[in-house]
Structure formats: structure tokens, C-alpha cells
Amino acid sequence: MRKISSGAILFAAFGALAHAQTQQELLRDGNSGSTDNVLTYGMGYHQQRYSPLRQINKSTVKRLVPVWSASLANEFGEQGQPLVYNGVLYAANVKRVVAIDVATGRQLWMTALEWDPAVARVVCCGLSNRGVALYNGKLFVGSVDAHLRALDANTGKEVWKVKIAEWKEGYSITSAPTVANGVLMTGMTGGEYGVRGFVDGYDPDTGKHLWRRHTTAGPGEKGNETWPAGDAYLRGGGSTWITGSYDPELDLTYWGTSNGGPWTAAARPGDNLWISSVIAFKPKTGELVWHYQWTPAETYDFDGNNENVLADIMVDGVKRKVLMHADRNGFLYTLDRTNGKLIAANPYVKVNWAERIDLTTARPVETDVAKRLRAGEKVEVKPRWTGGKNWMPMAFNPDTGRLYLAMLEETSVYQLNKELPVYKAGERYMGVENTTAPRTPGEPWGYFGALDPLTARPKWKLPLMDLPSWSGMLATAGGLVFSGRSTGEFLAIDEDTGSIVWQFKTGSGINAQPITYTHKGRQYVSVLSGLGGGTSAKRETEGKVLPGGSVWTFALMPD
Amino acid sequence: MNRAKIILTASLLAFAQPASAQDAFKPEQVKSGSETYARHCAPCHGPRMADPEGAPDLRKFPRDQRERFLTSVSKGKNSMPPWGDLLKADEIEALWAYVATGGRN
């Protein structure tokens, strides 16, 4: 009896060891670490979404075939990026987390994320979950009812669960958590409901709350002077619904912040730091080190949340530590990530609310369109509130020095309401009327493109004529870029020319984030299929695509 | 027995409002519905029911399916959350008045 128990304990210990993925492995993910694993949101703390793998390349891609598909039984949409560790793929959506054996596609465990259906009232733009984090044998996942859970990565059993905020006050989680310097961090969403944005730090072992980094400056904080007197900062928005990147050498984590609350800036005169910004802070303490505001006095619903990609690139003959960001406001920015100083900012889609970003003041020079909008006129704004690019992440190939992204070209008809909105907890807090301007026939919905980060000049642009794309990108050393279409085609694109060299039609629309990795020496590519998670793709594909989530995994057919 | 039958018939008739009954909506009810609509529904179903953002076009909602409308709003349907614990029954009725009249009354 005794013998059996100790054997069982030994086995359990080994099992835990096999999954005891460490901070060291996190540091090396996407950075000379084993290509068998994908351990971080963005395929590396830098979020470059680049893999050195080249087994699947321009010559061999014609032999790329699906090797398995697994249902996720979810009609709300798949935006997630799976993680892979020791031959197990972990995928999440708003309803569940699933562990799948990479070799066979069979499910190892499934854990449901239960929430009150009324929660959907406070998730503005689609019920979503963009992924999980892995650390030291645990898997971490947020849920739309604003809870953060730790699961045993071997079994899916809950280890701890904490409520980060009250969903009835408009707070929820749609983003993947992340672990940096031993601290588990999560963002939140709710910028349409008068929330006060924050990033929270937790002890990954116990779920103990360590700190809260608010994204609107309160009394006594530098930046509070950019808010009107009173308590507008308490409802000022600045939610944090995309996972931050991290530079381990500088020990800084970079998080984008959302639109202001309410949408109409007439309710909150001032620049409103730190909404529509990137903030750089210490993961151990949440201490703010620098900020850069993409859209001061934001009133367009130009969230500044999407990915901040880190790389070391040549700028005027000098290697600089930079942060690259294609904002919803239509400008592609390169900042010095050591101090937040602006290096370059150029429009990458049609922009009419600002002429340019002044490199001396580092601020946008607003046009007459912006002035008339702020004065209460109904105006056409480019880009539409959904942005020149939305949350779907771009990829950066350090060899070509180019960014690969899906761009959106739409125009809104936008007006600030005469009456300021009245705040009621957990209800819409906007004060704007926004519709979409009719499309010009023959104009593309958007593009896939390869851009220079410093000039936004394209190496190539592939017009998207039938529908825009809401899919993330993956670049590889095989000379390929992977992405997808709302109609479900998973694509391999030649990174040099922008030609689509391979495609496969999955079961529903693709608006997710492909990954690549190896298992027993074979390169795999996985992506989630399932229209939704955002509202615009549903509008655009009305009557053309049905939802329904699944994981698809591809590899080369043997000769 | 007879009396019960009459009451039952009367309530069934009240339930099955013919399409022409939209003329019976009071303007203040439609106005109240339009305000609730603008606050809670417009973000997905579009301002004044035009240009819906991913949610069904309510201008096409069958005018003879009041019950289905009231149930869907209060209990939720597909991606739409339940509103029954936030909006009062008369507010949901006013929403129906707004939708059934196409906002014109």
C-alpha cells in the first residue's frame, strides 16, 4: 500500500515536471527557444509572430494538407491564439478551454467557462477570448464575467479563481493573460460602459492580487491635470483588452489602452492621459515608466490597444530598440521603447482626421474634419471607428525588416450627440451616433500588405475586393506569411510578392491568430476557424458565412 | 365555464395583435421605445434600426411576431444577451412599439 502511494506520488511529480514550464522557457520563446513550443501570446514576448521554421516554404507549401481538425462547439467566434507545450495544444474561446494532443488531434481535457448570459450586455463587440497563458504547470485564462482562473495544465482542473472586477459595472476580460518576471498580468475591457481601465498583477501560484496599474491618471498622479476637475477619470475608459508585450532586459511591459469614456470627448475636456496610449511599466510593481498617447483627447473610438511589436532595427544607421504599432487611428508608429520617444509615424491607410503626426511635438495635427466633428457637426471620418487596423495582430520578420498586416479601408459617418450621456453602471456610455458611409463600388475593403515600419511604404499590397480580413498574421523563415479570410480560406502568402501561393477552406470564417511549431521534427501550422468575436465581420459576411468554432492543423504530406 | 371561455378568447385575441394594430401604438410609447433603443440596442442593431453592426436588421422583423420579439429581448437569443432583468416589461413593450412601427408614429 505504502509502496503504491509513493509510486503514484513519484509519477505525479514526473507528470508535473513534464509540464513545469519555466520563466526561462518563456524568455526563450520565439527567441532561440525550442520550436516545439509556443508559450506566449504573440509567439515571443516581443509579439513578432515570426518563426525561424522553414520546412514549409515556397517550394514545399503545395504539399501542405490538413492533418486534423477538432470542433470547439462555439458559435460566438474564435479569435484566440493557441499555445503549445510538450506536444499539447491549448486553445480557448469564450465558452471553454481545450487541451489537444498535437500528434492525433484528440482531446485530452476540456474545462468549461460558465458565465451569466446577461454578461453579454457589457461586452460591446463580440463575446471572445483571445487565449491563455502557461507557467509552472498552470494554465491561466480570463473570462467575460471578469474572472481569472488558474487550471492544472495536466488535467484542466481549477486550482484557483479570482474576480478581478464586477461585470455588472461593465468590466470583462477578452484578452489572454501573460506572465512576465514571475507576475501574472491580465487586462480588461469595458470602454463602452464608463469603466476605469487597468492592468492587474497576480501571484501565479496563489492568485493573490499584487497591484493595479490604472490607465486613467487619478488625483496626485502626473497626468491627472489632463482630466477635467471632478471624477471624470473614474469613468474615463482606457481599457486594456490586448495582451502587453515585454522586454526582459529593460524589464518593461507595454500595454495599449482603449478609447475614452464616454466616446464623446465633450464630456471630458483635455488630453485624458493615458487613454488611447501605450504605457510602459514594471511587471513586478505596476510602476509606470513612460507613456505615449496615440490620440490625445480621443473621441473617435480609436482604441490604442492592439499589439506593440518589439524589435531591434536600424534607424539612420543606428540599431535602436523600438516598439512598432499600427494604430486604429490610421498611423503606423515606431517608438524608442526605452523612453517612449517618437521615431516615425506615417499613415498606412486613408486618414482624414489628422494631417500628420508632428515629429517635434509628437502629436497629431488635426484637420478641419476633426475640428468640425468636435464642434458637433456630422462628418465622414477615415478610418472608420473600427480603425485602419483593429485587434488582429501583425507579424514582423526580422530578416526582411517588414511588417505584415491586414488593413481596413472604411469610412464612418460620425456625430457627437448634443446631450452628454448619463452614466449608469453597466450600461452603454457613449454619446455618439456612428454609422458606416456607403462604399464606393470597385474600391477594396482593405489590403493584406508588407510595410516598412519607418515609412509605412508597402513592398506589396494585396487588395481585398470581396470582404476585408480580420485575421492575424504569422511570418516564417520559409518565405511565407499565413493569414485567413472571413470566408474561411486559410492562406499562405509569398512574403516577397504578396501572391497567394496556397489556400485551404476551413469550416467557418478565420478571424484568429495562426501559429507554427514542430512536433517530432515535423512542422505544423494551427489556426482557429469560427466567424465572430467581433461585430463587423458578422455585418460584412451577412448571409455568406455561418459561425462554428474548430481548430485546424496542417503539415506537409510526406513524399 | 362560458365566462372562462370568453376571457380565454379575449386574452388570445389580445395576444395575437394583427399587423394593423401598429396604428394603435401611442406616440409616447414609440418615443420611449426609441430612447431605450438608442441606449441599449443601437450599438449592435444600428442607429434608428439602419446600418446594423452584426446584429439582425430589425426593420425586417415580422410585425405579427410580438411574442417572439418580447421573449427574445427579455430572455436573449443567439449573441443577444437577456434584457429582462434590466428593462421593465413596459419598456420592452415600448421597444416593440418602436420596432413594429418602424419608428414612425
XYZ file of C-alpha atoms in Angstrom:
664
model
C 0.000 0.000 0.000
C 2.718 2.368 1.028
C 4.796 1.393 -1.998
C 1.935 2.126 -4.388
C 1.356 5.559 -2.884
C 4.948 6.631 -3.205
C 4.964 5.321 -6.785
C 1.867 7.358 -7.510
C 3.472 10.408 -5.936
C 6.621 9.867 -7.988
C 4.530 9.567 -11.147
C 2.570 12.662 -10.272
C 5.798 14.537 -9.632
C 7.142 13.491 -13.024
C 3.876 14.457 -14.645
C 4.140 17.875 -13.037
C 7.768 18.138 -14.094
C 6.840 17.460 -17.711
C 4.549 20.477 -17.562
C 6.578 22.679 -15.250
C 7.218 25.224 -17.929
C 9.504 27.903 -16.555
C 10.262 31.609 -16.751
C 13.463 30.650 -18.601
C 11.423 28.940 -21.304
C 9.124 31.963 -21.523
C 12.164 34.200 -22.072
C 13.409 31.994 -24.897
C 10.028 31.532 -26.582
C 10.293 32.969 -30.097
C 13.872 33.818 -29.231
C 16.127 30.795 -29.837
C 13.885 28.594 -27.681
C 12.632 25.172 -28.786
C 10.373 25.392 -31.837
C 8.396 22.518 -30.309
C 6.683 25.052 -28.068
C 4.612 28.210 -28.436
C 4.429 29.601 -24.915
C 3.473 33.253 -25.247
C 0.776 35.374 -26.828
C 2.455 36.740 -29.953
C 4.975 33.852 -30.274
C 7.515 35.549 -28.060
C 7.404 38.347 -25.504
C 8.232 40.684 -28.425
C 4.997 39.608 -30.165
C 6.717 39.376 -33.542
C 4.703 36.331 -34.604
C 7.710 35.126 -36.518
C 9.100 31.605 -36.667
C 12.535 30.520 -37.927
C 10.950 27.287 -39.233
C 11.382 26.689 -42.982
C 10.252 23.098 -43.586
C 7.071 24.586 -45.017
C 8.364 27.045 -47.607
C 7.553 28.423 -51.028
C 8.622 25.165 -52.736
C 7.057 22.690 -50.342
C 3.835 24.523 -49.474
C 1.982 22.777 -52.292
C 2.158 19.620 -50.126
C 0.568 21.376 -47.121
C -2.550 19.490 -46.044
C -4.834 19.405 -43.003
C -3.758 16.640 -40.631
C -6.569 17.075 -38.126
C -9.467 19.294 -37.151
C -11.265 19.421 -33.815
C -14.579 21.089 -33.012
C -14.724 23.798 -30.354
C -18.563 23.773 -30.283
C -18.794 27.538 -30.117
C -20.916 29.862 -32.237
C -19.602 33.137 -30.769
C -16.383 33.219 -32.763
C -12.747 32.225 -32.487
C -10.108 34.940 -32.127
C -7.685 33.018 -29.973
C -4.069 32.127 -30.358
C -3.368 28.581 -29.147
C -0.286 27.726 -27.091
C 1.712 24.506 -27.468
C 3.803 22.798 -24.817
C 5.290 19.277 -24.885
C 3.045 18.076 -27.683
C -0.165 19.521 -26.231
C -2.083 22.362 -27.873
C -4.167 24.600 -25.602
C -6.980 26.571 -27.236
C -9.602 28.798 -25.646
C -12.754 30.573 -26.632
C -15.407 32.370 -24.631
C -17.037 29.074 -23.620
C -14.173 26.708 -22.840
C -10.508 25.764 -22.710
C -9.430 22.620 -24.530
C -6.171 20.618 -24.442
C -5.494 18.616 -27.594
C -2.799 16.067 -28.440
C -0.836 17.629 -31.314
C 0.013 14.256 -32.867
C -3.540 12.932 -33.112
C -5.862 15.909 -32.722
C -7.639 14.121 -29.888
C -8.965 16.000 -26.895
C -7.098 15.431 -23.622
C -9.318 17.555 -21.410
C -11.907 20.317 -21.632
C -12.849 22.865 -18.992
C -15.985 24.961 -19.418
C -16.022 28.686 -18.640
C -19.505 29.286 -17.261
C -20.961 32.808 -17.097
C -24.304 34.515 -16.762
C -25.688 35.134 -20.287
C -26.507 38.715 -19.198
C -22.741 39.353 -19.234
C -23.057 39.799 -22.999
C -24.651 43.188 -22.237
C -21.264 44.543 -21.172
C -19.141 43.015 -23.918
C -19.514 45.661 -26.581
C -18.187 43.996 -29.642
C -18.490 40.257 -29.533
C -18.037 37.531 -26.942
C -14.432 36.495 -27.210
C -11.384 35.001 -25.575
C -8.046 35.508 -27.311
C -6.014 32.916 -25.458
C -4.342 31.550 -22.369
C -1.018 31.800 -20.550
C 1.159 28.913 -19.314
C 3.535 28.985 -16.382
C 4.962 26.472 -13.983
C 2.417 23.719 -14.603
C -0.592 26.015 -14.640
C -2.722 27.412 -17.403
C -4.297 30.845 -16.882
C -7.465 32.068 -18.549
C -9.744 35.079 -18.191
C -13.488 35.013 -18.755
C -16.027 37.561 -19.905
C -17.528 37.773 -16.415
C -14.225 39.343 -15.273
C -12.795 36.299 -13.510
C -9.266 34.967 -13.822
C -8.675 31.248 -13.352
C -5.640 29.023 -12.917
C -6.092 25.472 -14.177
C -3.822 22.480 -13.742
C -2.246 22.216 -17.216
C -2.259 18.401 -16.989
C -5.894 17.942 -16.095
C -7.741 21.206 -16.683
C -8.900 21.177 -13.041
C -9.320 24.557 -11.416
C -6.541 25.488 -8.952
C -7.769 28.985 -8.074
C -10.186 31.595 -9.359
C -10.384 35.324 -8.600
C -12.876 38.009 -9.514
C -10.894 40.925 -10.918
C -13.827 43.361 -11.110
C -17.634 43.481 -11.257
C -19.091 42.665 -14.669
C -22.325 44.423 -13.669
C -20.264 47.620 -13.676
C -19.126 46.952 -17.231
C -15.861 45.090 -16.656
C -14.935 41.930 -18.534
C -11.914 40.049 -19.908
C -11.469 39.029 -23.543
C -7.667 39.037 -23.765
C -5.052 36.405 -22.946
C -3.238 36.801 -19.625
C 0.572 36.822 -19.590
C 3.329 36.031 -17.096
C 6.385 38.320 -17.018
C 9.098 38.382 -14.373
C 7.083 35.914 -12.321
C 3.926 38.047 -12.245
C 0.661 37.045 -13.878
C -0.972 40.025 -15.588
C -4.398 40.486 -17.096
C -6.051 43.331 -18.933
C -9.766 44.064 -19.037
C -12.357 45.577 -21.328
C -15.412 47.790 -20.970
C -14.543 51.099 -22.670
C -18.145 51.493 -23.861
C -19.526 51.304 -20.294
C -17.720 54.025 -18.402
C -15.133 51.805 -16.741
C -11.764 52.940 -15.403
C -9.126 50.904 -17.226
C -6.391 48.918 -15.505
C -3.888 46.097 -15.756
C -3.772 43.813 -12.720
C -0.829 41.804 -11.368
C -1.306 38.494 -9.510
C 0.819 35.820 -7.904
C 0.514 32.944 -10.407
C 0.807 30.324 -7.646
C -1.961 31.546 -5.394
C -3.999 34.152 -7.285
C -3.086 36.774 -4.663
C -3.596 40.291 -6.008
C -0.287 42.188 -6.124
C -1.009 45.542 -7.769
C -3.327 47.502 -10.056
C -1.990 49.856 -12.748
C -4.823 52.215 -13.591
C -4.842 53.718 -17.080
C -6.536 56.996 -16.212
C -4.495 59.321 -14.030
C -6.102 59.900 -10.648
C -5.627 62.751 -8.168
C -1.999 63.118 -7.139
C -0.716 61.358 -10.258
C 1.087 63.193 -13.038
C -1.383 63.280 -15.904
C -4.427 63.977 -13.752
C -4.248 67.594 -14.970
C -5.303 66.304 -18.437
C -8.744 65.490 -16.990
C -11.420 67.963 -16.022
C -11.796 68.671 -12.320
C -14.020 66.139 -10.631
C -14.269 62.420 -11.121
C -14.442 62.000 -14.931
C -11.268 59.867 -14.739
C -13.257 57.252 -12.805
C -15.409 56.602 -15.895
C -12.743 57.601 -18.401
C -12.233 54.293 -20.230
C -8.711 53.309 -21.258
C -9.388 49.587 -21.086
C -6.584 47.112 -21.790
C -8.063 44.392 -23.952
C -4.936 43.196 -25.782
C -2.070 41.405 -24.033
C 1.018 43.526 -23.481
C 4.445 42.716 -24.904
C 7.528 42.573 -22.656
C 11.221 43.451 -22.876
C 13.042 41.335 -20.263
C 16.277 43.395 -20.484
C 14.515 46.671 -19.762
C 12.027 44.803 -17.571
C 9.210 46.828 -19.139
C 5.817 45.599 -20.274
C 3.943 47.561 -22.971
C 0.149 47.758 -22.952
C -2.142 49.682 -25.251
C -5.184 51.465 -23.847
C -8.621 51.954 -25.335
C -10.876 54.839 -26.279
C -12.048 57.276 -23.658
C -15.272 57.047 -21.697
C -17.726 58.230 -22.813
C -16.933 58.183 -26.521
C -17.694 61.880 -26.808
C -14.688 63.870 -25.633
C -17.023 66.812 -24.978
C -17.725 65.130 -21.640
C -14.054 65.146 -20.604
C -12.134 68.197 -21.927
C -8.362 67.589 -22.023
C -5.923 65.046 -23.422
C -7.095 62.442 -20.907
C -3.928 60.534 -20.084
C -3.462 57.598 -20.505
C -6.336 56.708 -22.822
C -5.573 55.745 -26.450
C -1.946 55.391 -25.440
C 0.796 52.862 -24.872
C 2.027 52.651 -21.303
C 5.332 51.057 -20.276
C 5.552 49.762 -16.735
C 7.319 47.311 -14.433
C 5.631 43.923 -14.183
C 6.734 43.418 -10.567
C 5.007 46.528 -9.276
C 2.894 48.129 -12.000
C 5.072 51.263 -11.683
C 4.646 53.480 -14.765
C 7.911 54.364 -16.528
C 6.728 56.161 -19.677
C 3.691 56.692 -21.864
C 2.965 57.820 -25.390
C -0.518 58.922 -26.410
C -1.536 57.945 -29.951
C -4.729 60.035 -29.978
C -4.919 62.905 -27.467
C -8.471 63.930 -26.491
C -9.673 60.819 -28.298
C -13.312 60.997 -29.447
C -13.352 58.661 -32.481
C -13.402 55.267 -30.721
C -9.787 54.876 -31.798
C -8.706 52.348 -29.198
C -4.926 52.187 -28.980
C -4.929 48.616 -27.683
C -3.626 46.495 -30.462
C -0.217 44.824 -30.356
C 3.005 46.679 -29.638
C 5.667 44.709 -31.501
C 9.235 44.885 -30.159
C 12.344 44.577 -32.323
C 15.838 45.981 -32.670
C 16.026 47.666 -36.072
C 18.348 50.044 -37.936
C 17.240 53.669 -37.806
C 19.526 56.120 -39.673
C 22.381 53.660 -39.436
C 21.977 53.007 -35.724
C 20.437 49.912 -34.174
C 17.553 51.030 -31.991
C 15.315 49.203 -29.543
C 11.909 50.027 -30.997
C 8.236 49.377 -30.497
C 6.032 49.230 -33.623
C 2.309 49.819 -33.601
C -0.289 50.253 -36.366
C -2.981 52.216 -34.569
C -6.702 52.243 -35.254
C -6.280 55.966 -35.937
C -4.570 55.069 -39.249
C -0.934 55.857 -38.383
C 1.912 53.372 -38.156
C 4.215 54.342 -35.294
C 7.784 53.453 -34.368
C 8.836 54.498 -30.867
C 12.054 54.125 -28.918
C 10.914 51.565 -26.364
C 13.486 52.594 -23.778
C 11.852 56.001 -23.293
C 8.717 56.295 -25.455
C 10.190 58.913 -27.802
C 8.586 59.048 -31.246
C 10.860 57.953 -34.108
C 8.383 57.771 -37.007
C 4.638 57.939 -37.676
C 3.052 57.633 -41.108
C -0.450 56.912 -42.378
C -0.837 53.319 -43.632
C -4.488 53.697 -44.778
C -6.580 56.702 -45.827
C -6.722 59.172 -42.922
C -8.717 62.411 -42.852
C -8.947 63.348 -39.146
C -5.259 64.338 -38.912
C -2.813 65.671 -41.487
C 0.209 64.028 -39.921
C 1.909 63.321 -36.638
C 4.270 66.190 -35.910
C 7.658 64.666 -35.092
C 8.661 67.640 -32.942
C 5.610 67.765 -30.719
C 4.885 64.022 -31.219
C 1.209 64.992 -31.553
C -1.297 64.647 -34.392
C -2.103 67.795 -36.386
C -5.871 67.611 -36.602
C -7.694 68.562 -39.810
C -10.842 70.530 -40.396
C -12.744 67.221 -40.267
C -11.685 66.748 -36.650
C -12.454 70.358 -35.793
C -15.951 70.163 -37.287
C -16.565 66.844 -35.533
C -15.538 68.311 -32.185
C -17.829 71.286 -32.868
C -20.801 68.937 -33.160
C -21.116 68.570 -36.944
C -21.886 65.266 -38.622
C -18.771 64.326 -40.590
C -17.264 61.442 -42.541
C -14.216 60.088 -40.723
C -11.428 57.969 -42.216
C -10.616 55.462 -40.951
C -13.970 54.241 -39.609
C -14.059 53.773 -35.814
C -13.008 50.155 -36.337
C -9.668 51.528 -37.488
C -7.142 51.157 -40.282
C -6.360 48.008 -38.411
C -8.140 46.528 -35.464
C -7.037 43.949 -32.888
C -5.879 41.333 -35.396
C -2.141 41.246 -34.897
C 0.522 41.952 -37.487
C 3.734 39.940 -37.854
C 7.306 41.203 -38.115
C 10.032 39.335 -39.971
C 13.417 40.398 -38.541
C 15.177 39.175 -41.722
C 13.168 41.306 -44.154
C 12.523 44.091 -41.610
C 8.924 44.255 -42.789
C 5.575 44.217 -41.035
C 2.778 42.051 -42.452
C -0.762 43.090 -41.666
C -4.407 43.194 -42.704
C -5.582 46.771 -43.323
C -9.148 48.079 -43.340
C -10.452 50.884 -45.564
C -13.827 52.114 -44.384
C -15.393 55.466 -43.614
C -17.772 56.339 -40.811
C -20.469 58.951 -40.558
C -19.891 60.274 -37.075
C -21.501 62.841 -34.834
C -21.197 63.698 -31.165
C -24.627 63.938 -29.555
C -25.742 67.351 -28.346
C -26.655 65.941 -24.960
C -23.912 64.351 -22.908
C -24.654 60.776 -21.877
C -25.752 59.987 -18.346
C -23.653 57.361 -16.576
C -25.428 54.297 -15.245
C -23.289 51.396 -14.025
C -23.067 48.567 -16.542
C -24.868 50.458 -19.300
C -23.628 51.982 -22.542
C -21.841 55.285 -22.005
C -21.100 56.729 -25.431
C -22.873 59.922 -26.534
C -22.119 59.425 -30.221
C -24.073 58.409 -33.292
C -21.968 56.427 -35.717
C -22.860 54.693 -38.969
C -20.897 53.424 -41.944
C -20.622 55.520 -45.088
C -21.727 53.761 -48.288
C -18.905 52.005 -50.072
C -17.538 53.257 -53.374
C -18.026 50.456 -55.905
C -14.753 48.962 -57.094
C -12.803 50.165 -54.056
C -11.175 47.422 -51.959
C -12.415 46.696 -48.431
C -8.828 46.632 -47.357
C -5.494 45.006 -48.049
C -3.009 42.457 -46.936
C 0.336 44.175 -47.079
C 4.033 44.211 -46.256
C 5.067 47.593 -44.891
C 8.284 49.275 -43.916
C 7.893 50.220 -40.231
C 9.642 53.582 -40.598
C 7.877 54.878 -43.724
C 4.711 52.742 -43.976
C 5.687 52.294 -47.632
C 4.460 48.960 -48.956
C 6.675 46.338 -50.506
C 3.357 44.972 -51.767
C -0.352 45.362 -51.101
C -2.934 42.754 -51.973
C -6.373 44.372 -52.386
C -9.256 42.566 -50.672
C -12.150 43.075 -53.055
C -14.979 40.898 -51.736
C -14.513 41.236 -47.957
C -11.954 42.693 -45.549
C -9.869 40.361 -43.391
C -9.949 40.282 -39.582
C -7.210 37.686 -39.333
C -3.856 37.898 -37.616
C -0.606 37.199 -39.448
C 2.247 34.737 -38.983
C 5.608 35.169 -40.748
C 8.114 32.356 -41.191
C 11.668 31.899 -42.424
C 10.140 29.745 -45.159
C 9.360 32.978 -47.018
C 5.674 32.654 -46.213
C 3.097 34.684 -44.386
C -0.004 32.892 -43.103
C -3.370 34.556 -42.653
C -7.044 33.969 -43.369
C -10.254 35.299 -44.818
C -13.669 35.874 -43.257
C -14.982 33.300 -45.744
C -12.756 30.670 -44.123
C -9.811 30.258 -46.504
C -6.533 29.756 -44.656
C -3.819 31.352 -46.806
C -0.090 31.098 -47.373
C 1.205 34.283 -48.992
C 4.605 34.785 -50.623
C 6.247 37.370 -48.346
C 8.168 38.895 -51.292
C 5.360 39.367 -53.779
C 2.084 39.159 -51.877
C 0.848 36.321 -54.113
C -1.354 33.734 -52.505
C 0.577 30.516 -53.072
C -1.660 28.088 -51.176
C -5.088 28.044 -49.567
C -7.483 25.733 -47.810
C -11.119 26.447 -46.975
C -11.837 25.781 -43.298
C -15.292 25.285 -41.805
C -16.165 28.899 -40.917
C -14.534 32.339 -41.155
C -10.969 32.895 -39.978
C -10.541 35.864 -37.619
C -7.864 34.374 -35.403
C -4.118 34.033 -34.969
C -2.143 31.272 -36.700
C 0.874 29.660 -35.030
C 3.596 27.283 -36.188
C 5.713 24.794 -34.234
C 7.379 21.418 -34.540
C 6.497 18.016 -33.159
C 8.908 15.079 -33.626
C 10.738 17.022 -36.300
C 7.663 17.867 -38.373
C 6.482 21.467 -38.812
C 2.829 22.139 -38.021
C 0.658 25.194 -38.561
C -2.516 25.592 -36.482
C -5.301 28.144 -36.677
C -8.771 28.513 -35.223
C -11.730 28.878 -37.582
C -15.036 30.380 -36.435
C -16.572 33.627 -37.619
C -17.251 36.168 -34.873
C -15.810 37.546 -31.692
C -16.090 40.948 -33.328
C -19.215 42.526 -34.753
C -18.013 43.994 -38.045
C -17.062 40.679 -39.678
C -20.603 39.482 -38.986
C -22.019 42.598 -40.662
C -19.783 42.176 -43.677
C -20.429 38.457 -44.151
C -24.204 38.611 -43.538
C -25.797 35.737 -45.450
C -22.428 34.382 -46.631
C -20.732 32.614 -43.714
C -22.020 30.652 -40.728
C -20.245 30.558 -37.366
C -18.941 27.420 -35.651
C -15.549 27.046 -33.995
C -12.855 24.481 -34.745
C -9.080 24.045 -34.622
C -7.301 23.193 -37.880
C -3.782 21.810 -38.020
C -1.714 21.484 -41.180
C 1.562 19.767 -42.099
C 3.371 18.649 -45.245
C 2.129 15.437 -46.772
C 5.091 13.034 -46.845
C 6.620 12.409 -50.313
C -67.369 27.809 -17.929
C -68.718 30.072 -20.605
C -67.305 33.075 -18.846
C -63.873 31.410 -18.664
C -64.052 30.641 -22.365
C -64.873 34.248 -23.170
C -61.977 35.505 -21.077
C -59.645 32.996 -22.715
C -60.778 34.019 -26.204
C -60.457 37.672 -25.321
C -56.940 37.240 -23.993
C -55.917 35.168 -27.014
C -57.178 37.943 -29.251
C -55.235 40.468 -27.236
C -52.155 38.293 -27.615
C -52.380 37.875 -31.361
C -52.228 41.511 -32.357
C -52.793 41.861 -36.078
C -50.213 43.842 -38.066
C -52.666 46.683 -38.447
C -52.622 47.106 -34.678
C -49.395 49.053 -35.016
C -51.592 52.061 -35.692
C -52.777 51.653 -32.120
C -49.370 52.375 -30.562
C -49.300 55.607 -28.670
C -46.739 58.152 -29.872
C -45.302 58.499 -26.370
C -44.796 54.734 -26.220
C -42.921 54.785 -29.541
C -40.836 57.717 -28.310
C -39.994 55.949 -25.074
C -39.084 52.844 -27.109
C -36.824 54.891 -29.362
C -34.921 56.206 -26.319
C -34.417 52.728 -24.875
C -33.442 51.568 -28.350
C -30.862 54.323 -28.798
C -29.228 53.500 -25.462
C -29.167 49.725 -25.447
C -29.919 48.420 -28.924
C -28.450 50.881 -31.447
C -24.807 49.844 -30.903
C -25.498 46.427 -32.478
C -28.776 46.900 -34.389
C -27.764 50.293 -35.793
C -28.897 53.854 -35.060
C -32.631 54.144 -35.777
C -32.507 50.499 -36.961
C -30.403 51.398 -40.006
C -26.899 50.023 -40.646
C -26.897 47.173 -38.119
C -23.440 46.239 -36.830
C -23.517 42.451 -36.937
C -26.998 42.038 -35.388
C -30.213 41.286 -37.320
C -31.930 44.103 -39.238
C -34.988 44.872 -37.109
C -36.709 46.639 -39.985
C -37.252 43.118 -41.310
C -38.654 41.722 -38.052
C -42.120 40.232 -38.760
C -44.759 42.605 -37.411
C -47.047 39.707 -36.431
C -44.485 38.156 -34.055
C -44.771 40.344 -30.997
C -44.451 37.430 -28.591
C -41.234 36.220 -30.212
C -39.854 39.758 -30.008
C -40.721 40.145 -26.327
C -39.288 36.701 -25.474
C -36.077 37.258 -27.442
C -35.454 40.616 -25.799
C -36.216 39.501 -22.261
C -34.518 36.074 -22.433
C -31.830 36.709 -25.058
C -31.223 34.966 -28.360
C -28.026 33.819 -30.117
C -25.456 36.564 -29.475
C -28.032 38.885 -27.857
C -27.997 38.920 -24.062
C -31.176 38.731 -21.969
C -32.561 42.170 -21.032
C -35.414 41.002 -18.828
C -33.615 41.795 -15.579
C -32.590 45.283 -16.722
C -35.593 46.549 -18.679
C -39.107 46.578 -17.253
C -41.933 44.825 -19.118
C -43.410 48.150 -20.232
C -40.006 49.267 -21.536
C -39.759 46.123 -23.664
C -43.349 46.711 -24.845
C -42.310 50.237 -25.811
C -39.355 48.809 -27.724
C -41.813 46.625 -29.601
C -43.919 49.674 -30.358
C -40.828 51.376 -31.762
C -39.751 48.362 -33.838
C -43.259 47.456 -35.039
C -43.945 50.973 -36.240
C -40.518 51.283 -37.805
C -40.012 54.268 -35.540
C -42.768 56.186 -37.357
C -45.647 57.271 -35.178
